PDB file of C-alpha atoms and ligand atoms in Angstrom:
ATOM      1  CA  MET A   1      32.928  19.873-113.195  1.00 54.00           C
ATOM      2  CA  ALA A   2      30.943  18.023-110.515  1.00 57.00           C
ATOM      3  CA  LEU A   3      31.746  19.211-106.997  1.00 59.00           C
ATOM      4  CA  GLU A   4      33.329  16.712-104.664  1.00 65.00           C
ATOM      5  CA  HIS A   5      30.977  15.810-101.776  1.00 64.00           C
ATOM      6  CA  ARG A   6      32.592  16.414 -98.398  1.00 72.00           C
ATOM      7  CA  PRO A   7      30.634  14.815 -95.568  1.00 74.00           C
ATOM      8  CA  ASP A   8      31.507  17.559 -93.040  1.00 81.00           C
ATOM      9  CA  HIS A   9      30.196  20.403 -95.236  1.00 83.00           C
ATOM     10  CA  VAL A  10      26.638  21.514 -95.892  1.00 85.00           C
ATOM     11  CA  PRO A  11      25.769  20.004 -99.303  1.00 78.00           C
ATOM     12  CA  VAL A  12      25.607  22.469-102.171  1.00 70.00           C
ATOM     13  CA  VAL A  13      21.968  22.845-103.182  1.00 74.00           C
ATOM     14  CA  ALA A  14      21.526  25.277-106.080  1.00 69.00           C
ATOM     15  CA  ARG A  15      19.799  28.283-104.526  1.00 79.00           C
ATOM     16  CA  ASN A  16      17.869  30.817-106.483  1.00 86.00           C
ATOM     17  CA  LEU A  17      18.610  34.539-106.156  1.00 89.00           C
ATOM     18  CA  ASP A  18      16.624  35.503-109.200  1.00 92.00           C
ATOM     19  CA  TYR A  19      13.005  36.478-108.519  1.00 96.00           C
ATOM     20  CA  ALA A  20      11.006  38.659-110.894  1.00 95.00           C
ATOM     21  CA  SER A  21       9.239  40.805-108.295  1.00 96.00           C
ATOM     22  CA  PHE A  22      11.815  41.587-105.562  1.00 97.00           C
ATOM     23  CA  GLU A  23      15.501  41.656-104.732  1.00 97.00           C
ATOM     24  CA  VAL A  24      17.134  38.949-102.644  1.00 97.00           C
ATOM     25  CA  ARG A  25      20.412  38.951-100.729  1.00 96.00           C
ATOM     26  CA  SER A  26      21.266  35.628 -99.115  1.00 96.00           C
ATOM     27  CA  LEU A  27      22.454  35.581 -95.483  1.00 97.00           C
ATOM     28  CA  THR A  28      24.384  32.318 -95.980  1.00 96.00           C
ATOM     29  CA  PRO A  29      24.705  30.012 -99.007  1.00 94.00           C
ATOM     30  CA  HIS A  30      21.936  27.696 -97.754  1.00 95.00           C
ATOM     31  CA  ILE A  31      19.629  29.404 -95.220  1.00 96.00           C
ATOM     32  CA  GLY A  32      18.225  32.919 -94.839  1.00 98.00           C
ATOM     33  CA  ALA A  33      17.562  35.712 -97.308  1.00 97.00           C
ATOM     34  CA  GLU A  34      16.791  39.405 -97.014  1.00 98.00           C
ATOM     35  CA  ILE A  35      14.054  40.630 -99.336  1.00 98.00           C
ATOM     36  CA  ARG A  36      13.805  44.228-100.565  1.00 97.00           C
ATOM     37  CA  GLY A  37      11.292  45.830-102.884  1.00 97.00           C
ATOM     38  CA  LEU A  38       8.087  44.301-101.506  1.00 97.00           C
ATOM     39  CA  ASP A  39       5.512  46.205 -99.418  1.00 97.00           C
ATOM     40  CA  LEU A  40       3.921  43.554 -97.221  1.00 97.00           C
ATOM     41  CA  ALA A  41       1.039  45.844 -96.205  1.00 96.00           C
ATOM     42  CA  ALA A  42      -0.127  46.259 -99.826  1.00 94.00           C
ATOM     43  CA  PRO A  43      -2.064  43.621-101.790  1.00 92.00           C
ATOM     44  CA  LEU A  44       0.374  41.215-103.479  1.00 94.00           C
ATOM     45  CA  SER A  45       0.250  40.574-107.217  1.00 96.00           C
ATOM     46  CA  ASP A  46       0.111  36.975-108.454  1.00 96.00           C
ATOM     47  CA  GLN A  47       3.780  37.256-109.440  1.00 97.00           C
ATOM     48  CA  GLN A  48       4.784  38.559-105.999  1.00 97.00           C
ATOM     49  CA  ASP A  49       2.776  35.844-104.298  1.00 97.00           C
ATOM     50  CA  ALA A  50       4.380  33.126-106.450  1.00 97.00           C
ATOM     51  CA  ASP A  51       7.882  34.538-105.883  1.00 97.00           C
ATOM     52  CA  LEU A  52       7.283  34.753-102.134  1.00 97.00           C
ATOM     53  CA  ARG A  53       6.200  31.101-101.934  1.00 97.00           C
ATOM     54  CA  ARG A  54       9.207  30.005-103.988  1.00 96.00           C
ATOM     55  CA  ALA A  55      11.656  32.069-101.922  1.00 97.00           C
ATOM     56  CA  PHE A  56      10.151  30.647 -98.720  1.00 97.00           C
ATOM     57  CA  LEU A  57      10.903  27.081 -99.845  1.00 97.00           C
ATOM     58  CA  ASP A  58      14.319  28.047-101.263  1.00 96.00           C
ATOM     59  CA  TRP A  59      15.619  29.991 -98.255  1.00 97.00           C
ATOM     60  CA  MET A  60      13.504  28.874 -95.242  1.00 98.00           C
ATOM     61  CA  VAL A  61      13.990  32.202 -93.434  1.00 98.00           C
ATOM     62  CA  LEU A  62      12.930  35.437 -95.167  1.00 98.00           C
ATOM     63  CA  VAL A  63      13.772  38.824 -93.643  1.00 98.00           C
ATOM     64  CA  PHE A  64      11.801  41.915 -94.713  1.00 98.00           C
ATOM     65  CA  PRO A  65      13.233  45.155 -93.284  1.00 98.00           C
ATOM     66  CA  ASP A  66      11.341  48.480 -93.280  1.00 98.00           C
ATOM     67  CA  GLN A  67       7.747  47.222 -93.236  1.00 98.00           C
ATOM     68  CA  THR A  68       4.824  49.065 -91.627  1.00 97.00           C
ATOM     69  CA  LEU A  69       2.181  46.620 -90.448  1.00 97.00           C
ATOM     70  CA  ASP A  70      -0.613  46.738 -87.887  1.00 95.00           C
ATOM     71  CA  ALA A  71      -2.047  43.575 -86.283  1.00 95.00           C
ATOM     72  CA  ALA A  72      -4.772  43.202 -88.934  1.00 94.00           C
ATOM     73  CA  GLN A  73      -2.255  43.536 -91.798  1.00 96.00           C
ATOM     74  CA  HIS A  74       0.131  41.124 -90.070  1.00 97.00           C
ATOM     75  CA  LYS A  75      -2.682  38.560 -89.769  1.00 96.00           C
ATOM     76  CA  ALA A  76      -3.866  39.144 -93.344  1.00 96.00           C
ATOM     77  CA  LEU A  77      -0.354  38.544 -94.677  1.00 96.00           C
ATOM     78  CA  ALA A  78       0.048  35.310 -92.685  1.00 97.00           C
ATOM     79  CA  GLY A  79      -3.485  34.268 -93.670  1.00 96.00           C
ATOM     80  CA  ARG A  80      -2.370  34.043 -97.339  1.00 95.00           C
ATOM     81  CA  PHE A  81      -0.442  30.921 -96.339  1.00 96.00           C
ATOM     82  CA  GLY A  82      -3.199  29.171 -94.374  1.00 96.00           C
ATOM     83  CA  PRO A  83      -5.450  29.411 -91.335  1.00 96.00           C
ATOM     84  CA  LEU A  84      -3.830  31.074 -88.342  1.00 96.00           C
ATOM     85  CA  HIS A  85      -2.581  29.149 -85.333  1.00 89.00           C
ATOM     86  CA  ILE A  86      -3.480  30.196 -81.793  1.00 86.00           C
ATOM     87  CA  HIS A  87      -0.710  29.487 -79.327  1.00 77.00           C
ATOM     88  CA  PRO A  88      -1.744  26.968 -76.608  1.00 69.00           C
ATOM     89  CA  GLN A  89      -1.194  29.654 -73.950  1.00 68.00           C
ATOM     90  CA  LEU A  90      -3.584  32.063 -75.694  1.00 65.00           C
ATOM     91  CA  ARG A  91      -6.343  29.536 -76.498  1.00 62.00           C
ATOM     92  CA  GLY A  92      -9.565  30.767 -74.895  1.00 62.00           C
ATOM     93  CA  SER A  93      -8.100  34.224 -74.211  1.00 67.00           C
ATOM     94  CA  ASP A  94     -10.219  37.345 -74.684  1.00 69.00           C
ATOM     95  CA  MET A  95      -7.417  39.320 -76.356  1.00 75.00           C
ATOM     96  CA  PRO A  96      -8.570  41.249 -79.465  1.00 74.00           C
ATOM     97  CA  HIS A  97      -6.000  39.392 -81.626  1.00 79.00           C
ATOM     98  CA  PRO A  98      -5.269  36.019 -79.951  1.00 86.00           C
ATOM     99  CA  GLU A  99      -3.494  34.941 -83.174  1.00 93.00           C
ATOM    100  CA  VAL A 100      -0.773  37.529 -82.455  1.00 94.00           C
ATOM    101  CA  LEU A 101       1.502  36.149 -79.738  1.00 91.00           C
ATOM    102  CA  PRO A 102       3.126  39.112 -77.952  1.00 91.00           C
ATOM    103  CA  VAL A 103       6.921  38.879 -78.009  1.00 93.00           C
ATOM    104  CA  VAL A 104       7.921  41.484 -75.467  1.00 93.00           C
ATOM    105  CA  THR A 105      11.069  41.594 -73.362  1.00 95.00           C
ATOM    106  CA  ASN A 106      12.111  44.439 -71.067  1.00 95.00           C
ATOM    107  CA  GLU A 107      13.890  45.072 -67.779  1.00 95.00           C
ATOM    108  CA  HIS A 108      11.005  43.447 -65.856  1.00 93.00           C
ATOM    109  CA  SER A 109      10.852  40.258 -67.945  1.00 92.00           C
ATOM    110  CA  PRO A 110      11.597  37.078 -65.994  1.00 88.00           C
ATOM    111  CA  PHE A 111      12.501  35.344 -69.283  1.00 87.00           C
ATOM    112  CA  THR A 112      12.330  35.934 -73.013  1.00 88.00           C
ATOM    113  CA  ALA A 113      10.311  33.650 -75.278  1.00 86.00           C
ATOM    114  CA  GLY A 114      12.379  31.358 -77.452  1.00 91.00           C
ATOM    115  CA  ASP A 115      15.677  31.737 -75.559  1.00 93.00           C
ATOM    116  CA  GLY A 116      16.884  28.227 -76.491  1.00 95.00           C
ATOM    117  CA  TRP A 117      16.895  26.132 -79.675  1.00 97.00           C
ATOM    118  CA  HIS A 118      13.379  25.067 -80.694  1.00 97.00           C
ATOM    119  CA  SER A 119      10.831  24.868 -83.482  1.00 97.00           C
ATOM    120  CA  ASP A 120       7.503  26.440 -82.620  1.00 94.00           C
ATOM    121  CA  VAL A 121       4.936  24.304 -80.791  1.00 93.00           C
ATOM    122  CA  THR A 122       6.028  20.864 -82.078  1.00 97.00           C
ATOM    123  CA  CYS A 123       4.003  19.472 -79.141  1.00 95.00           C
ATOM    124  CA  ASP A 124       0.916  19.991 -81.358  1.00 94.00           C
ATOM    125  CA  GLU A 125      -0.184  17.048 -83.540  1.00 96.00           C
ATOM    126  CA  ILE A 126       0.106  19.407 -86.497  1.00 95.00           C
ATOM    127  CA  PRO A 127       2.688  22.067 -85.612  1.00 95.00           C
ATOM    128  CA  PRO A 128       2.615  25.459 -87.350  1.00 95.00           C
ATOM    129  CA  LEU A 129       3.995  25.434 -90.894  1.00 96.00           C
ATOM    130  CA  GLY A 130       5.604  28.796 -90.396  1.00 97.00           C
ATOM    131  CA  SER A 131       5.727  31.899 -88.240  1.00 97.00           C
ATOM    132  CA  MET A 132       5.936  35.600 -89.011  1.00 98.00           C
ATOM    133  CA  LEU A 133       7.563  37.667 -86.272  1.00 98.00           C
ATOM    134  CA  TYR A 134       7.278  41.439 -86.633  1.00 98.00           C
ATOM    135  CA  LEU A 135       9.440  43.557 -84.344  1.00 98.00           C
ATOM    136  CA  ARG A 136       8.404  47.172 -83.803  1.00 97.00           C
ATOM    137  CA  GLU A 137      11.121  48.011 -81.303  1.00 97.00           C
ATOM    138  CA  THR A 138      14.634  46.577 -81.018  1.00 98.00           C
ATOM    139  CA  PRO A 139      17.270  47.214 -78.339  1.00 97.00           C
ATOM    140  CA  ASP A 140      19.032  50.600 -78.690  1.00 94.00           C
ATOM    141  CA  CYS A 141      22.323  48.939 -77.839  1.00 92.00           C
ATOM    142  CA  GLY A 142      22.085  46.297 -80.609  1.00 95.00           C
ATOM    143  CA  GLY A 143      21.675  42.610 -79.856  1.00 97.00           C
ATOM    144  CA  GLY A 144      18.420  40.664 -79.700  1.00 98.00           C
ATOM    145  CA  ASP A 145      19.355  38.735 -82.857  1.00 98.00           C
ATOM    146  CA  THR A 146      17.725  35.410 -83.696  1.00 98.00           C
ATOM    147  CA  LEU A 147      19.691  32.361 -84.855  1.00 98.00           C
ATOM    148  CA  PHE A 148      18.053  29.922 -87.268  1.00 98.00           C
ATOM    149  CA  ALA A 149      19.296  26.395 -88.046  1.00 98.00           C
ATOM    150  CA  ASP A 150      18.761  24.488 -91.294  1.00 98.00           C
ATOM    151  CA  MET A 151      17.388  21.063 -90.355  1.00 98.00           C
ATOM    152  CA  TYR A 152      17.878  19.641 -93.867  1.00 97.00           C
ATOM    153  CA  ALA A 153      21.584  20.307 -93.416  1.00 97.00           C
ATOM    154  CA  ALA A 154      21.466  18.948 -89.848  1.00 97.00           C
ATOM    155  CA  TYR A 155      20.200  15.670 -91.300  1.00 97.00           C
ATOM    156  CA  GLU A 156      22.673  15.660 -94.183  1.00 96.00           C
ATOM    157  CA  LEU A 157      25.654  16.154 -91.863  1.00 96.00           C
ATOM    158  CA  LEU A 158      24.829  13.033 -89.833  1.00 97.00           C
ATOM    159  CA  SER A 159      26.811   9.920 -90.723  1.00 95.00           C
ATOM    160  CA  GLU A 160      25.126   7.276 -92.874  1.00 96.00           C
ATOM    161  CA  PRO A 161      24.908   4.734 -89.983  1.00 96.00           C
ATOM    162  CA  MET A 162      23.255   7.387 -87.782  1.00 97.00           C
ATOM    163  CA  LYS A 163      20.741   8.249 -90.544  1.00 97.00           C
ATOM    164  CA  VAL A 164      19.864   4.555 -90.810  1.00 97.00           C
ATOM    165  CA  PHE A 165      19.541   4.222 -87.008  1.00 98.00           C
ATOM    166  CA  LEU A 166      17.212   7.215 -86.721  1.00 98.00           C
ATOM    167  CA  SER A 167      14.988   6.432 -89.689  1.00 96.00           C
ATOM    168  CA  GLY A 168      11.832   4.686 -88.489  1.00 93.00           C
ATOM    169  CA  LEU A 169      12.154   6.015 -84.929  1.00 98.00           C
ATOM    170  CA  THR A 170       9.643   8.417 -83.415  1.00 98.00           C
ATOM    171  CA  ALA A 171       9.915  10.847 -80.504  1.00 98.00           C
ATOM    172  CA  ILE A 172       7.582  12.509 -78.024  1.00 98.00           C
ATOM    173  CA  HIS A 173       7.243  16.307 -78.181  1.00 98.00           C
ATOM    174  CA  ASP A 174       5.768  17.597 -74.936  1.00 95.00           C
ATOM    175  CA  GLY A 175       4.591  21.130 -74.089  1.00 91.00           C
ATOM    176  CA  THR A 176       4.516  20.412 -70.337  1.00 87.00           C
ATOM    177  CA  ALA A 177       8.071  21.381 -69.434  1.00 75.00           C
ATOM    178  CA  PRO A 178       8.436  24.640 -71.398  1.00 77.00           C
ATOM    179  CA  PHE A 179       4.898  25.866 -70.843  1.00 72.00           C
ATOM    180  CA  THR A 180       4.628  24.916 -67.143  1.00 69.00           C
ATOM    181  CA  GLU A 181       7.778  26.854 -66.351  1.00 65.00           C
ATOM    182  CA  GLN A 182       6.524  29.962 -68.195  1.00 67.00           C
ATOM    183  CA  GLN A 183       3.063  29.593 -66.692  1.00 66.00           C
ATOM    184  CA  GLU A 184       4.433  29.416 -63.156  1.00 65.00           C
ATOM    185  CA  ILE A 185       6.588  32.483 -63.712  1.00 65.00           C
ATOM    186  CA  LEU A 186       3.672  34.410 -65.230  1.00 64.00           C
ATOM    187  CA  GLY A 187       1.069  33.068 -62.778  1.00 65.00           C
ATOM    188  CA  LEU A 188      -1.134  31.678 -65.587  1.00 69.00           C
ATOM    189  CA  PRO A 189      -3.549  28.766 -65.059  1.00 67.00           C
ATOM    190  CA  THR A 190      -2.873  25.335 -66.621  1.00 71.00           C
ATOM    191  CA  PRO A 191      -4.898  25.066 -69.836  1.00 69.00           C
ATOM    192  CA  GLU A 192      -7.972  22.836 -69.714  1.00 71.00           C
ATOM    193  CA  GLY A 193      -7.008  19.306 -70.761  1.00 73.00           C
ATOM    194  CA  GLY A 194      -3.327  19.905 -69.917  1.00 78.00           C
ATOM    195  CA  HIS A 195      -0.497  20.800 -72.267  1.00 84.00           C
ATOM    196  CA  PRO A 196      -0.288  19.426 -75.815  1.00 89.00           C
ATOM    197  CA  ARG A 197       1.850  16.335 -76.478  1.00 94.00           C
ATOM    198  CA  ALA A 198       2.503  14.573 -79.786  1.00 97.00           C
ATOM    199  CA  GLU A 199       4.619  11.802 -81.304  1.00 98.00           C
ATOM    200  CA  HIS A 200       6.507  12.610 -84.529  1.00 98.00           C
ATOM    201  CA  PRO A 201       9.064  10.743 -86.680  1.00 98.00           C
ATOM    202  CA  ILE A 202      12.682  11.774 -86.025  1.00 98.00           C
ATOM    203  CA  VAL A 203      13.456  11.981 -89.729  1.00 98.00           C
ATOM    204  CA  VAL A 204      10.652  13.600 -91.698  1.00 98.00           C
ATOM    205  CA  ARG A 205      10.165  14.714 -95.269  1.00 98.00           C
ATOM    206  CA  HIS A 206       9.199  18.315 -95.937  1.00 97.00           C
ATOM    207  CA  PRO A 207       5.659  18.179 -97.369  1.00 97.00           C
ATOM    208  CA  ASP A 208       6.462  20.646-100.198  1.00 97.00           C
ATOM    209  CA  THR A 209      10.108  19.971-101.102  1.00 96.00           C
ATOM    210  CA  GLY A 210      10.128  16.231-100.328  1.00 97.00           C
ATOM    211  CA  ARG A 211      13.603  16.633 -98.768  1.00 96.00           C
ATOM    212  CA  LYS A 212      14.511  14.724 -95.594  1.00 97.00           C
ATOM    213  CA  LEU A 213      15.296  16.604 -92.397  1.00 98.00           C
ATOM    214  CA  LEU A 214      16.036  16.050 -88.723  1.00 98.00           C
ATOM    215  CA  TYR A 215      12.941  16.693 -86.601  1.00 98.00           C
ATOM    216  CA  VAL A 216      13.874  16.882 -82.913  1.00 98.00           C
ATOM    217  CA  ASN A 217      14.359  20.049 -80.869  1.00 98.00           C
ATOM    218  CA  SER A 218      15.530  20.640 -77.323  1.00 97.00           C
ATOM    219  CA  GLY A 219      12.528  22.870 -76.567  1.00 96.00           C
ATOM    220  CA  PHE A 220       9.921  20.138 -76.888  1.00 97.00           C
ATOM    221  CA  THR A 221      11.408  16.706 -77.692  1.00 98.00           C
ATOM    222  CA  THR A 222      11.612  14.674 -74.493  1.00 97.00           C
ATOM    223  CA  ARG A 223      11.853  10.977 -75.338  1.00 98.00           C
ATOM    224  CA  ILE A 224      12.640   8.589 -78.203  1.00 98.00           C
ATOM    225  CA  VAL A 225       9.986   5.890 -78.328  1.00 98.00           C
ATOM    226  CA  GLY A 226      11.258   2.306 -77.934  1.00 98.00           C
ATOM    227  CA  LEU A 227      14.688   3.185 -76.451  1.00 98.00           C
ATOM    228  CA  SER A 228      15.488   2.918 -72.747  1.00 98.00           C
ATOM    229  CA  ALA A 229      15.399   6.199 -70.822  1.00 98.00           C
ATOM    230  CA  ALA A 230      19.218   6.331 -70.720  1.00 98.00           C
ATOM    231  CA  GLU A 231      19.606   5.528 -74.431  1.00 98.00           C
ATOM    232  CA  SER A 232      16.953   8.080 -75.356  1.00 98.00           C
ATOM    233  CA  ARG A 233      18.624  10.814 -73.257  1.00 98.00           C
ATOM    234  CA  SER A 234      22.049  10.101 -74.780  1.00 98.00           C
ATOM    235  CA  VAL A 235      20.834  10.086 -78.380  1.00 98.00           C
ATOM    236  CA  LEU A 236      18.730  13.233 -77.927  1.00 98.00           C
ATOM    237  CA  ASP A 237      21.612  15.035 -76.214  1.00 98.00           C
ATOM    238  CA  MET A 238      23.917  14.052 -79.080  1.00 98.00           C
ATOM    239  CA  LEU A 239      21.409  15.357 -81.657  1.00 98.00           C
ATOM    240  CA  PHE A 240      20.796  18.588 -79.725  1.00 98.00           C
ATOM    241  CA  ARG A 241      24.566  19.143 -79.479  1.00 98.00           C
ATOM    242  CA  HIS A 242      24.880  18.496 -83.218  1.00 97.00           C
ATOM    243  CA  ILE A 243      22.518  21.470 -83.801  1.00 97.00           C
ATOM    244  CA  GLU A 244      23.680  23.747 -80.989  1.00 97.00           C
ATOM    245  CA  SER A 245      27.406  23.391 -81.592  1.00 96.00           C
ATOM    246  CA  ASN A 246      27.487  23.617 -85.369  1.00 96.00           C
ATOM    247  CA  PRO A 247      27.435  27.231 -86.621  1.00 96.00           C
ATOM    248  CA  LYS A 248      27.637  26.147 -90.256  1.00 95.00           C
ATOM    249  CA  LEU A 249      23.978  25.048 -89.916  1.00 97.00           C
ATOM    250  CA  TRP A 250      22.873  28.546 -88.911  1.00 98.00           C
ATOM    251  CA  CYS A 251      22.059  32.004 -90.158  1.00 98.00           C
ATOM    252  CA  ARG A 252      21.735  35.029 -87.917  1.00 98.00           C
ATOM    253  CA  VAL A 253      18.940  37.563 -88.298  1.00 98.00           C
ATOM    254  CA  ARG A 254      19.893  41.058 -87.114  1.00 98.00           C
ATOM    255  CA  TRP A 255      16.696  42.950 -86.459  1.00 98.00           C
ATOM    256  CA  THR A 256      16.035  46.616 -86.996  1.00 97.00           C
ATOM    257  CA  PRO A 257      12.724  48.226 -85.973  1.00 98.00           C
ATOM    258  CA  LYS A 258       9.853  47.339 -88.358  1.00 98.00           C
ATOM    259  CA  THR A 259      11.394  44.124 -89.644  1.00 98.00           C
ATOM    260  CA  LEU A 260       9.268  41.054 -90.317  1.00 98.00           C
ATOM    261  CA  THR A 261      10.891  37.621 -90.492  1.00 98.00           C
ATOM    262  CA  PHE A 262       8.985  34.666 -91.935  1.00 98.00           C
ATOM    263  CA  TRP A 263      10.424  31.216 -91.190  1.00 98.00           C
ATOM    264  CA  ASP A 264       9.528  27.732 -92.307  1.00 98.00           C
ATOM    265  CA  ASN A 265       8.877  25.976 -89.003  1.00 98.00           C
ATOM    266  CA  ARG A 266       8.888  22.564 -90.717  1.00 98.00           C
ATOM    267  CA  CYS A 267      12.595  22.605 -91.587  1.00 98.00           C
ATOM    268  CA  THR A 268      14.226  25.134 -89.216  1.00 98.00           C
ATOM    269  CA  GLN A 269      14.836  25.757 -85.534  1.00 98.00           C
ATOM    270  CA  HIS A 270      15.558  29.087 -83.934  1.00 98.00           C
ATOM    271  CA  HIS A 271      17.050  30.628 -80.829  1.00 98.00           C
ATOM    272  CA  ALA A 272      16.271  34.169 -79.666  1.00 97.00           C
ATOM    273  CA  ILE A 273      19.344  35.662 -77.990  1.00 97.00           C
ATOM    274  CA  TRP A 274      18.657  37.695 -74.823  1.00 97.00           C
ATOM    275  CA  ASP A 275      21.875  39.683 -74.656  1.00 96.00           C
ATOM    276  CA  TYR A 276      20.296  43.133 -74.282  1.00 97.00           C
ATOM    277  CA  PHE A 277      19.018  43.257 -70.682  1.00 96.00           C
ATOM    278  CA  PRO A 278      17.768  45.765 -69.452  1.00 96.00           C
ATOM    279  CA  GLN A 279      16.828  47.103 -72.909  1.00 96.00           C
ATOM    280  CA  THR A 280      13.481  46.499 -74.588  1.00 96.00           C
ATOM    281  CA  ARG A 281      12.487  44.435 -77.628  1.00 97.00           C
ATOM    282  CA  ILE A 282       8.806  44.446 -78.702  1.00 97.00           C
ATOM    283  CA  GLY A 283       6.834  42.674 -81.377  1.00 97.00           C
ATOM    284  CA  GLY A 284       4.304  40.001 -82.147  1.00 95.00           C
ATOM    285  CA  ARG A 285       4.347  36.592 -83.804  1.00 96.00           C
ATOM    286  CA  VAL A 286       1.655  35.138 -86.031  1.00 96.00           C
ATOM    287  CA  SER A 287       1.926  31.434 -86.841  1.00 96.00           C
ATOM    288  CA  ILE A 288       0.242  29.570 -89.670  1.00 97.00           C
ATOM    289  CA  LEU A 289      -1.382  26.180 -89.113  1.00 95.00           C
ATOM    290  CA  GLY A 290       0.347  23.251 -90.776  1.00 92.00           C
ATOM    291  CA  GLU A 291      -1.607  21.218 -93.302  1.00 92.00           C
ATOM    292  CA  SER A 292      -0.527  17.760 -92.210  1.00 93.00           C
ATOM    293  CA  ARG A 293       1.281  15.898 -89.440  1.00 96.00           C
ATOM    294  CA  PRO A 294       5.055  15.632 -89.928  1.00 97.00           C
ATOM    295  CA  MET A 295       5.570  12.442 -91.977  1.00 96.00           C
ATOM    296  CA  ALA A 296       8.588  10.226 -92.616  1.00 96.00           C
TER     297      ALA A 296
HETATM  298  C1  SIN B   1      10.148  32.776 -80.969  1.00 81.84           C
HETATM  299  O1  SIN B   1      10.658  31.787 -80.469  1.00 81.84           O
HETATM  300  O2  SIN B   1       9.220  32.681 -81.739  1.00 81.84           O
HETATM  301  C2  SIN B   1      10.724  34.144 -80.679  1.00 81.84           C
HETATM  302  C3  SIN B   1      11.840  34.433 -81.605  1.00 81.84           C
HETATM  303  C4  SIN B   1      12.449  35.767 -81.340  1.00 81.84           C
HETATM  304  O3  SIN B   1      12.003  36.496 -80.455  1.00 81.84           O
HETATM  305  O4  SIN B   1      13.396  36.125 -82.039  1.00 81.84           O
END
């Protein structure tokens, strides 16, 4: 019997739990899956590689507990999916692994990276296709979870008139606000040439699945092109609220030490929750360069 479509529910998309080379437990019916039975430090077989790519598109957020990875292995794993991205704040740095963005929060931290809904670095013309965050140390007291939102579902749950209104519009994604604030706190210089800034469609199609999704995020999206400043602010605030106030769009990743999470940055947003002060959370993030600009 065909299921009735209810406009206030995330549409049922048949999700696969059956992969030949590892076990999968879904975190929600539509986003997030925990993978067991795969050693990410070891060479992957063709079957494992194919299953991993399929699971990535199926679930958008893959969680791999109990992995032992050093920086070189972390980079090698991410490198299977494409060339590695260097975060704008680490470009030109003399760190031994500038592709590994330190994600470190402790009692001295003035802020924690990602503490607000965002996709990674959408101020770049071609934002990263995905990121792999590996946490070595998590707070003793619990907490430090990361929320992820499904932007296909965020699009689907808009009304038809709103979908029509947004299609064809573009928005500015600007690194100035988030990066200037962090830079001032950390006493870092402004990068040569200023912060990245890009214009992307508001409704894009995922380059691999072809599905439509909502592509604005409160971390970077500052202005809808062609609307007045007041109209742009109101529409963006409405869209940000749609994401931030709708738990049925989300999954929640609960980290344990030595967990790696791999997310599809093209169709998700995330929010790192800093609820563990003064405890410590330590890891590193490697992002993979996208292959093309986000396209409608
Ligand atoms: C990030 O925004 O990439 C950090 C996410 C996290 O620390 O959970």
